[in-house]
mmCIF file of C-alpha atoms in Angstrom:
data_model
loop_
_atom_site.group_PDB
_atom_site.id
_atom_site.type_symbol
_atom_site.label_atom_id
_atom_site.label_comp_id
_atom_site.label_asym_id
_atom_site.label_seq_id
_atom_site.Cartn_x
_atom_site.Cartn_y
_atom_site.Cartn_z
ATOM 1 C CA MET A 28 123.178 116.746 150.537
ATOM 2 C CA ALA A 29 121.046 113.843 149.923
ATOM 3 C CA SER A 30 118.037 116.307 149.830
ATOM 4 C CA GLU A 31 119.867 118.494 147.446
ATOM 5 C CA GLY A 32 120.577 115.430 145.037
ATOM 6 C CA GLN A 33 116.778 114.178 145.197
ATOM 7 C CA ALA A 34 116.043 117.898 144.292
ATOM 8 C CA LYS A 35 118.174 118.018 141.248
ATOM 9 C CA LYS A 36 116.791 114.500 139.982
ATOM 10 C CA LYS A 37 113.290 115.578 140.145
ATOM 11 C CA PRO A 38 113.211 117.947 137.348
ATOM 12 C CA SER A 39 115.261 115.531 135.071
ATOM 13 C CA PHE A 40 112.773 113.108 135.332
ATOM 14 C CA ARG A 41 109.906 115.834 134.547
ATOM 15 C CA VAL A 42 111.951 116.529 131.352
ATOM 16 C CA ILE A 43 112.048 112.848 130.435
ATOM 17 C CA GLY A 44 108.386 112.377 131.066
ATOM 18 C CA LEU A 45 107.596 115.463 129.018
ATOM 19 C CA VAL A 46 109.789 114.712 125.997
ATOM 20 C CA PHE A 47 108.232 111.165 126.101
ATOM 21 C CA LEU A 48 104.691 112.487 126.260
ATOM 22 C CA LEU A 49 105.431 115.047 123.381
ATOM 23 C CA GLY A 50 107.108 112.353 121.364
ATOM 24 C CA LEU A 51 104.196 110.015 121.811
ATOM 25 C CA GLY A 52 101.812 112.880 120.734
ATOM 26 C CA LEU A 53 103.788 113.618 117.677
ATOM 27 C CA MET A 54 103.777 109.929 116.642
ATOM 28 C CA THR A 55 99.967 109.520 117.372
ATOM 29 C CA GLY A 56 99.392 112.919 115.460
ATOM 30 C CA GLY A 57 101.135 111.382 112.431
ATOM 31 C CA VAL A 58 104.029 113.865 112.419
ATOM 32 C CA PHE A 59 106.604 111.541 111.884
ATOM 33 C CA GLU A 60 104.785 109.614 109.231
ATOM 34 C CA PRO A 61 106.448 111.429 106.183
ATOM 35 C CA LEU A 62 109.748 110.645 107.404
ATOM 36 C CA GLU A 63 109.000 106.887 108.259
ATOM 37 C CA ARG A 64 107.780 106.827 104.360
ATOM 38 C CA LYS A 65 110.911 108.288 103.133
ATOM 39 C CA SER A 66 112.965 105.865 105.471
ATOM 40 C CA ILE A 67 110.837 102.880 103.756
ATOM 41 C CA ASP A 68 111.639 104.137 100.277
ATOM 42 C CA MET A 69 115.530 104.588 101.211
ATOM 43 C CA ARG A 70 115.683 101.196 102.678
ATOM 44 C CA LEU A 71 113.837 99.636 99.797
ATOM 45 C CA GLY A 72 116.104 101.190 97.278
ATOM 46 C CA VAL A 73 118.938 99.868 99.163
ATOM 47 C CA TRP A 74 117.931 96.238 100.070
ATOM 48 C CA ARG A 75 115.954 95.584 96.830
ATOM 49 C CA LYS A 76 117.912 97.284 94.062
ATOM 50 C CA ASP A 77 119.598 94.331 92.860
ATOM 51 C CA ARG A 78 116.666 91.983 93.321
ATOM 52 C CA ALA A 79 115.214 90.369 90.264
ATOM 53 C CA PRO A 80 111.879 88.010 90.131
ATOM 54 C CA GLU A 81 112.289 84.439 90.609
ATOM 55 C CA VAL A 82 110.365 83.834 87.362
ATOM 56 C CA PRO A 83 110.907 85.966 84.029
ATOM 57 C CA ILE A 84 108.555 88.870 84.083
ATOM 58 C CA ALA A 85 108.536 91.311 81.186
ATOM 59 C CA VAL A 86 106.953 94.958 81.571
ATOM 60 C CA ILE A 87 105.783 96.271 78.269
ATOM 61 C CA LEU A 88 105.733 100.108 78.670
ATOM 62 C CA VAL A 89 103.378 102.642 76.837
ATOM 63 C CA ASP A 90 106.020 105.290 76.931
ATOM 64 C CA ASP A 91 106.667 108.565 75.209
ATOM 65 C CA ALA A 92 109.099 106.609 72.974
ATOM 66 C CA SER A 93 106.164 104.468 71.915
ATOM 67 C CA LEU A 94 103.789 107.121 71.493
ATOM 68 C CA ASP A 95 105.967 108.906 68.908
ATOM 69 C CA ALA A 96 107.173 105.824 67.185
ATOM 70 C CA LEU A 97 103.544 104.378 66.563
ATOM 71 C CA ALA A 98 101.949 107.687 65.885
ATOM 72 C CA PRO A 99 102.526 107.071 62.142
ATOM 73 C CA MET A 100 100.823 104.081 61.978
ATOM 74 C CA ALA A 101 98.482 104.189 64.825
ATOM 75 C CA GLY A 102 97.614 107.621 65.379
ATOM 76 C CA ARG A 103 97.264 109.576 68.615
ATOM 77 C CA TRP A 104 96.531 107.660 71.806
ATOM 78 C CA PRO A 105 94.228 105.691 72.426
ATOM 79 C CA TRP A 106 95.527 103.485 69.673
ATOM 80 C CA PRO A 107 93.169 101.190 67.493
ATOM 81 C CA ARG A 108 92.697 98.049 69.341
ATOM 82 C CA ARG A 109 93.921 95.983 66.445
ATOM 83 C CA ILE A 110 97.277 97.186 67.807
ATOM 84 C CA HIS A 111 96.953 95.555 71.157
ATOM 85 C CA ALA A 112 95.241 92.380 69.462
ATOM 86 C CA GLU A 113 98.521 92.072 67.201
ATOM 87 C CA LEU A 114 100.839 92.482 70.340
ATOM 88 C CA ILE A 115 98.622 89.783 71.988
ATOM 89 C CA ASP A 116 99.214 87.454 69.270
ATOM 90 C CA PHE A 117 102.957 87.879 69.223
ATOM 91 C CA LEU A 118 103.180 87.232 73.088
ATOM 92 C CA ALA A 119 101.193 84.139 72.457
ATOM 93 C CA LEU A 120 103.731 83.250 69.975
ATOM 94 C CA CYS A 121 106.760 83.909 72.282
ATOM 95 C CA GLY A 122 105.359 81.650 74.860
ATOM 96 C CA ALA A 123 104.250 83.885 77.368
ATOM 97 C CA ARG A 124 102.542 81.947 80.304
ATOM 98 C CA ALA A 125 100.274 84.912 81.187
ATOM 99 C CA VAL A 126 99.575 88.268 79.693
ATOM 100 C CA VAL A 127 98.295 90.925 82.084
ATOM 101 C CA VAL A 128 96.708 93.912 80.347
ATOM 102 C CA ASP A 129 96.656 96.961 82.280
ATOM 103 C CA LEU A 130 94.232 98.969 80.036
ATOM 104 C CA LEU A 131 90.501 99.802 80.374
ATOM 105 C CA PHE A 132 88.290 98.682 77.631
ATOM 106 C CA SER A 133 85.022 99.214 79.222
ATOM 107 C CA GLU A 134 83.367 100.473 76.162
ATOM 108 C CA ASN A 135 83.380 99.800 72.416
ATOM 109 C CA GLN A 136 85.804 101.279 70.245
ATOM 110 C CA ASP A 137 83.382 103.573 68.653
ATOM 111 C CA ILE A 138 81.500 104.886 71.729
ATOM 112 C CA HIS A 139 78.624 106.318 69.588
ATOM 113 C CA GLN A 140 77.513 102.619 69.124
ATOM 114 C CA ASN A 141 75.326 100.529 71.612
ATOM 115 C CA THR A 142 77.984 98.841 73.650
ATOM 116 C CA ASN A 143 75.544 95.962 74.412
ATOM 117 C CA THR A 144 74.777 95.119 70.892
ATOM 118 C CA HIS A 145 77.437 95.840 68.586
ATOM 119 C CA THR A 146 81.030 95.294 68.362
ATOM 120 C CA THR A 147 83.415 96.958 66.151
ATOM 121 C CA SER A 148 86.032 95.274 63.767
ATOM 122 C CA ASP A 149 88.956 96.135 66.139
ATOM 123 C CA ASP A 150 86.930 95.001 68.886
ATOM 124 C CA GLN A 151 86.302 91.753 67.449
ATOM 125 C CA LEU A 152 90.064 91.468 66.533
ATOM 126 C CA LEU A 153 91.081 92.074 70.377
ATOM 127 C CA SER A 154 88.409 89.643 71.592
ATOM 128 C CA LYS A 155 89.624 87.060 69.151
ATOM 129 C CA ALA A 156 93.297 87.500 70.163
ATOM 130 C CA THR A 157 92.441 87.305 73.681
ATOM 131 C CA ALA A 158 90.410 84.004 73.205
ATOM 132 C CA GLU A 159 93.172 82.292 71.120
ATOM 133 C CA ALA A 160 96.018 83.079 73.373
ATOM 134 C CA GLY A 161 93.893 81.714 76.302
ATOM 135 C CA ASN A 162 96.081 83.166 79.010
ATOM 136 C CA VAL A 163 95.201 86.942 78.825
ATOM 137 C CA TYR A 164 93.828 88.891 82.033
ATOM 138 C CA HIS A 165 92.073 91.947 81.351
ATOM 139 C CA ALA A 166 91.121 95.185 83.784
ATOM 140 C CA LEU A 167 88.016 95.799 85.748
ATOM 141 C CA GLN A 168 87.439 99.117 87.317
ATOM 142 C CA LEU A 169 85.145 99.324 90.590
ATOM 143 C CA VAL A 170 84.518 102.635 92.086
ATOM 144 C CA ARG A 171 83.462 103.720 95.517
ATOM 145 C CA ARG A 172 80.879 106.734 95.660
ATOM 146 C CA GLY A 173 82.011 109.786 97.554
ATOM 147 C CA GLU A 174 80.087 111.045 100.490
ATOM 148 C CA ASP A 175 78.485 113.861 98.388
ATOM 149 C CA GLN A 176 77.305 111.538 95.688
ATOM 150 C CA ALA A 177 73.779 110.110 95.875
ATOM 151 C CA PRO A 178 73.298 106.384 95.501
ATOM 152 C CA THR A 179 72.294 105.418 92.160
ATOM 153 C CA GLY A 180 69.925 102.679 91.288
ATOM 154 C CA ASP A 181 70.445 98.894 92.168
ATOM 155 C CA ASP A 182 71.132 98.023 88.560
ATOM 156 C CA ALA A 183 73.206 100.832 87.694
ATOM 157 C CA ALA A 184 76.863 100.181 87.214
ATOM 158 C CA SER A 185 76.524 96.544 88.418
ATOM 159 C CA LEU A 186 78.278 93.502 86.982
ATOM 160 C CA PRO A 187 76.214 90.818 85.029
ATOM 161 C CA SER A 188 75.409 87.779 87.050
ATOM 162 C CA ALA A 189 77.460 85.809 84.203
ATOM 163 C CA PHE A 190 80.594 87.909 85.082
ATOM 164 C CA ILE A 191 80.010 87.566 88.760
ATOM 165 C CA GLN A 192 79.860 83.715 88.322
ATOM 166 C CA ARG A 193 82.816 83.414 86.237
ATOM 167 C CA PHE A 194 85.068 85.711 87.913
ATOM 168 C CA GLY A 195 84.050 86.286 91.473
ATOM 169 C CA LEU A 196 86.177 84.890 94.218
ATOM 170 C CA ALA A 197 85.251 82.756 97.195
ATOM 171 C CA VAL A 198 86.391 85.132 100.360
ATOM 172 C CA SER A 199 85.924 84.754 104.143
ATOM 173 C CA GLY A 200 86.300 87.377 106.663
ATOM 174 C CA GLU A 201 86.008 91.273 106.667
ATOM 175 C CA GLY A 202 86.902 92.274 102.908
ATOM 176 C CA GLY A 203 87.295 95.997 103.441
ATOM 177 C CA PRO A 204 85.137 98.686 101.992
ATOM 178 C CA GLU A 205 82.495 98.262 99.394
ATOM 179 C CA TYR A 206 82.820 99.352 95.785
ATOM 180 C CA PRO A 207 79.249 99.587 94.322
ATOM 181 C CA ASP A 208 80.008 100.929 90.931
ATOM 182 C CA ALA A 209 81.694 98.645 88.140
ATOM 183 C CA TYR A 210 82.643 99.015 84.760
ATOM 184 C CA PRO A 211 83.967 95.809 83.173
ATOM 185 C CA PRO A 212 85.215 95.146 79.731
ATOM 186 C CA PHE A 213 82.615 94.972 76.984
ATOM 187 C CA ALA A 214 81.061 91.528 76.779
ATOM 188 C CA ASP A 215 82.870 89.927 74.103
ATOM 189 C CA LEU A 216 86.017 90.581 75.600
ATOM 190 C CA TYR A 217 85.494 89.535 79.324
ATOM 191 C CA GLY A 218 83.807 86.523 77.658
ATOM 192 C CA ALA A 219 87.159 85.645 75.862
ATOM 193 C CA ALA A 220 89.278 86.521 79.022
ATOM 194 C CA LYS A 221 91.146 83.943 81.060
ATOM 195 C CA GLY A 222 90.663 86.141 84.017
ATOM 196 C CA MET A 223 89.844 89.525 85.351
ATOM 197 C CA GLY A 224 91.343 92.074 88.139
ATOM 198 C CA VAL A 225 90.536 95.079 89.397
ATOM 199 C CA VAL A 226 92.827 98.065 88.778
ATOM 200 C CA SER A 227 92.803 100.430 91.608
ATOM 201 C CA PHE A 228 96.176 101.698 92.928
ATOM 202 C CA GLY A 229 95.970 104.334 95.252
ATOM 203 C CA ALA A 230 98.811 106.708 96.204
ATOM 204 C CA ASP A 231 99.805 107.789 99.549
ATOM 205 C CA SER A 232 99.411 111.459 100.650
ATOM 206 C CA ASP A 233 102.792 112.234 99.536
ATOM 207 C CA GLY A 234 101.956 110.897 95.997
ATOM 208 C CA VAL A 235 104.027 107.670 96.108
ATOM 209 C CA PHE A 236 102.664 104.512 95.365
ATOM 210 C CA ARG A 237 103.344 102.055 98.149
ATOM 211 C CA ARG A 238 100.330 100.090 99.061
ATOM 212 C CA GLU A 239 97.430 98.133 97.206
ATOM 213 C CA ARG A 240 94.338 96.539 98.138
ATOM 214 C CA LEU A 241 94.503 92.832 96.924
ATOM 215 C CA SER A 242 90.575 92.088 97.132
ATOM 216 C CA PHE A 243 87.510 94.239 96.386
ATOM 217 C CA ASN A 244 84.072 93.912 97.594
ATOM 218 C CA HIS A 245 81.279 94.567 94.986
ATOM 219 C CA ARG A 246 78.052 94.277 96.355
ATOM 220 C CA GLY A 247 78.588 91.176 98.218
ATOM 221 C CA HIS A 248 81.051 89.631 95.580
ATOM 222 C CA HIS A 249 84.653 89.647 95.440
ATOM 223 C CA PHE A 250 87.553 90.465 92.892
ATOM 224 C CA SER A 251 91.095 90.358 93.050
ATOM 225 C CA ALA A 252 93.454 92.916 92.052
ATOM 226 C CA LEU A 253 94.872 92.914 88.545
ATOM 227 C CA GLY A 254 98.300 92.020 89.643
ATOM 228 C CA LEU A 255 96.980 89.260 91.762
ATOM 229 C CA ALA A 256 94.451 87.614 89.317
ATOM 230 C CA PRO A 257 97.188 85.410 87.355
ATOM 231 C CA ALA A 258 99.067 84.311 90.464
ATOM 232 C CA LEU A 259 95.827 82.938 91.752
ATOM 233 C CA GLU A 260 95.419 80.802 88.762
ATOM 234 C CA LEU A 261 99.062 79.649 88.520
ATOM 235 C CA LEU A 262 98.964 78.761 92.122
ATOM 236 C CA GLU A 263 95.590 77.068 91.881
ATOM 237 C CA VAL A 264 94.067 79.238 94.796
ATOM 238 C CA GLU A 265 90.665 78.150 95.429
ATOM 239 C CA ARG A 266 89.724 80.490 98.106
ATOM 240 C CA LEU A 267 91.014 83.634 100.000
ATOM 241 C CA ALA A 268 90.376 84.571 103.842
ATOM 242 C CA HIS A 269 91.231 87.800 105.436
ATOM 243 C CA GLU A 270 92.597 86.824 108.971
ATOM 244 C CA GLY A 271 93.384 89.958 110.802
ATOM 245 C CA ASP A 272 96.714 91.559 109.557
ATOM 246 C CA ALA A 273 96.835 89.067 106.406
ATOM 247 C CA LEU A 274 95.019 87.914 103.172
ATOM 248 C CA VAL A 275 95.415 84.041 103.138
ATOM 249 C CA LEU A 276 95.351 82.358 99.845
ATOM 250 C CA GLU A 277 94.218 78.673 100.375
ATOM 251 C CA ALA A 278 95.240 76.735 97.286
ATOM 252 C CA ALA A 279 94.522 73.246 96.159
ATOM 253 C CA HIS A 280 96.490 70.311 97.781
ATOM 254 C CA GLY A 281 96.426 72.059 101.209
ATOM 255 C CA ALA A 282 98.785 74.620 100.253
ATOM 256 C CA SER A 283 98.645 78.223 101.646
ATOM 257 C CA TYR A 284 100.081 81.699 100.881
ATOM 258 C CA ARG A 285 100.132 84.464 103.813
ATOM 259 C CA LEU A 286 100.237 87.926 102.575
ATOM 260 C CA PRO A 287 100.535 90.567 105.269
ATOM 261 C CA LEU A 288 98.061 93.537 105.299
ATOM 262 C CA ASP A 289 98.494 96.850 107.243
ATOM 263 C CA GLU A 290 95.928 98.647 109.407
ATOM 264 C CA ALA A 291 94.004 99.667 106.395
ATOM 265 C CA GLN A 292 93.858 96.022 104.804
ATOM 266 C CA LEU A 293 96.122 97.020 102.126
ATOM 267 C CA TYR A 294 99.274 95.324 100.928
ATOM 268 C CA ARG A 295 102.701 97.061 101.298
ATOM 269 C CA ILE A 296 104.433 96.501 98.120
ATOM 270 C CA ASN A 297 107.967 95.052 98.249
ATOM 271 C CA PRO A 298 109.171 96.006 95.002
ATOM 272 C CA TYR A 299 111.813 94.149 92.848
ATOM 273 C CA GLY A 300 114.805 96.429 91.939
ATOM 274 C CA ARG A 301 115.592 94.811 88.809
ATOM 275 C CA PHE A 302 112.927 93.719 86.008
ATOM 276 C CA GLU A 303 112.759 93.609 81.998
ATOM 277 C CA ALA A 304 111.199 96.586 80.507
ATOM 278 C CA TYR A 305 110.491 97.026 77.145
ATOM 279 C CA SER A 306 108.999 99.985 75.197
ATOM 280 C CA TYR A 307 105.516 98.988 73.568
ATOM 281 C CA SER A 308 106.825 100.111 70.231
ATOM 282 C CA GLY A 309 109.877 98.086 70.113
ATOM 283 C CA VAL A 310 107.788 94.737 71.089
ATOM 284 C CA TYR A 311 105.238 95.850 68.490
ATOM 285 C CA LEU A 312 107.548 96.378 65.624
ATOM 286 C CA LEU A 313 109.395 93.287 66.322
ATOM 287 C CA SER A 314 106.179 91.627 65.982
ATOM 288 C CA LEU A 315 105.699 93.065 62.470
ATOM 289 C CA ILE A 316 109.092 91.869 61.659
ATOM 290 C CA HIS A 317 108.203 88.343 62.696
ATOM 291 C CA ILE A 318 104.794 88.444 60.452
ATOM 292 C CA SER A 319 106.897 89.765 57.516
ATOM 293 C CA GLU A 320 109.704 87.032 58.218
ATOM 294 C CA PRO A 321 107.915 83.959 59.809
ATOM 295 C CA THR A 322 111.019 81.926 59.747
ATOM 296 C CA ARG A 323 112.518 84.002 62.379
ATOM 297 C CA PRO A 324 111.921 82.756 65.845
ATOM 298 C CA PRO A 325 110.327 85.381 68.240
ATOM 299 C CA VAL A 326 112.983 85.161 70.705
ATOM 300 C CA ALA A 327 112.322 87.616 73.546
ATOM 301 C CA SER A 328 115.830 88.467 74.405
ATOM 302 C CA ARG A 329 115.808 90.097 70.973
ATOM 303 C CA MET A 330 113.090 92.681 72.154
ATOM 304 C CA PRO A 331 114.621 96.138 72.176
ATOM 305 C CA SER A 332 114.465 97.435 75.848
ATOM 306 C CA SER A 333 113.661 101.057 77.122
ATOM 307 C CA ALA A 334 115.329 100.574 80.485
#
């Protein structure tokens, strides 16, 4: 009888072993990855839906309502840059501690003019508003070449030395892939900006944005993601260090902050479920009301919300 029992157990161990190997193969091949991603989305939706930022953050959206509402005075998108200049002026009056502009102004408004020698009047207004506010962070684009693209010249699409000296970061450790081609804002604008950050937010294979690169290597010089740029200033961060599975922010007075990274050196976004969102047109029209009635205080709580 003992031999019969042992004979019955042997196939069971084989089945368990085969199932284990099959599961391991499926995991290694990424078959379960879409399910894991959906699971993460569901868990974040449940656990973070009522979580609000510890400090007040307002997101001003260029939504469909804004495009329709401002069409009579601003025309079709892209709007004249005086519109953005006036909004920055208003946010400065509201007491915004930092203004992050997630728009690219890599060329002058009139693209037919020489971008290195001439600035249009609207560009001057945008640069002036940026300088006077003193707390505006603008967007920089860094681009990686595809494998089928031939390298350009050493000076092609590279950043000016003055730009690198002012906005480059001290970063130690392996900084990820190189982004050799750069498209900064026009010179007057980046000269007026408080800070600069890279806009490069890639989606996962299913089209959902879950991860972000926090520092970017451009020809041996490093720049932060746009969303991180104001935090580095406000936290008085002096240098960054890639340490295995984390990016460490080393601040003044010995403080440090550790941001976890995945195997691709990307930061997995842990989003807030609740934040203040406003339609661009609502905020802009409120700024016009304040200009016409300067005695009315520009209270942020009066801004119409699109959320």
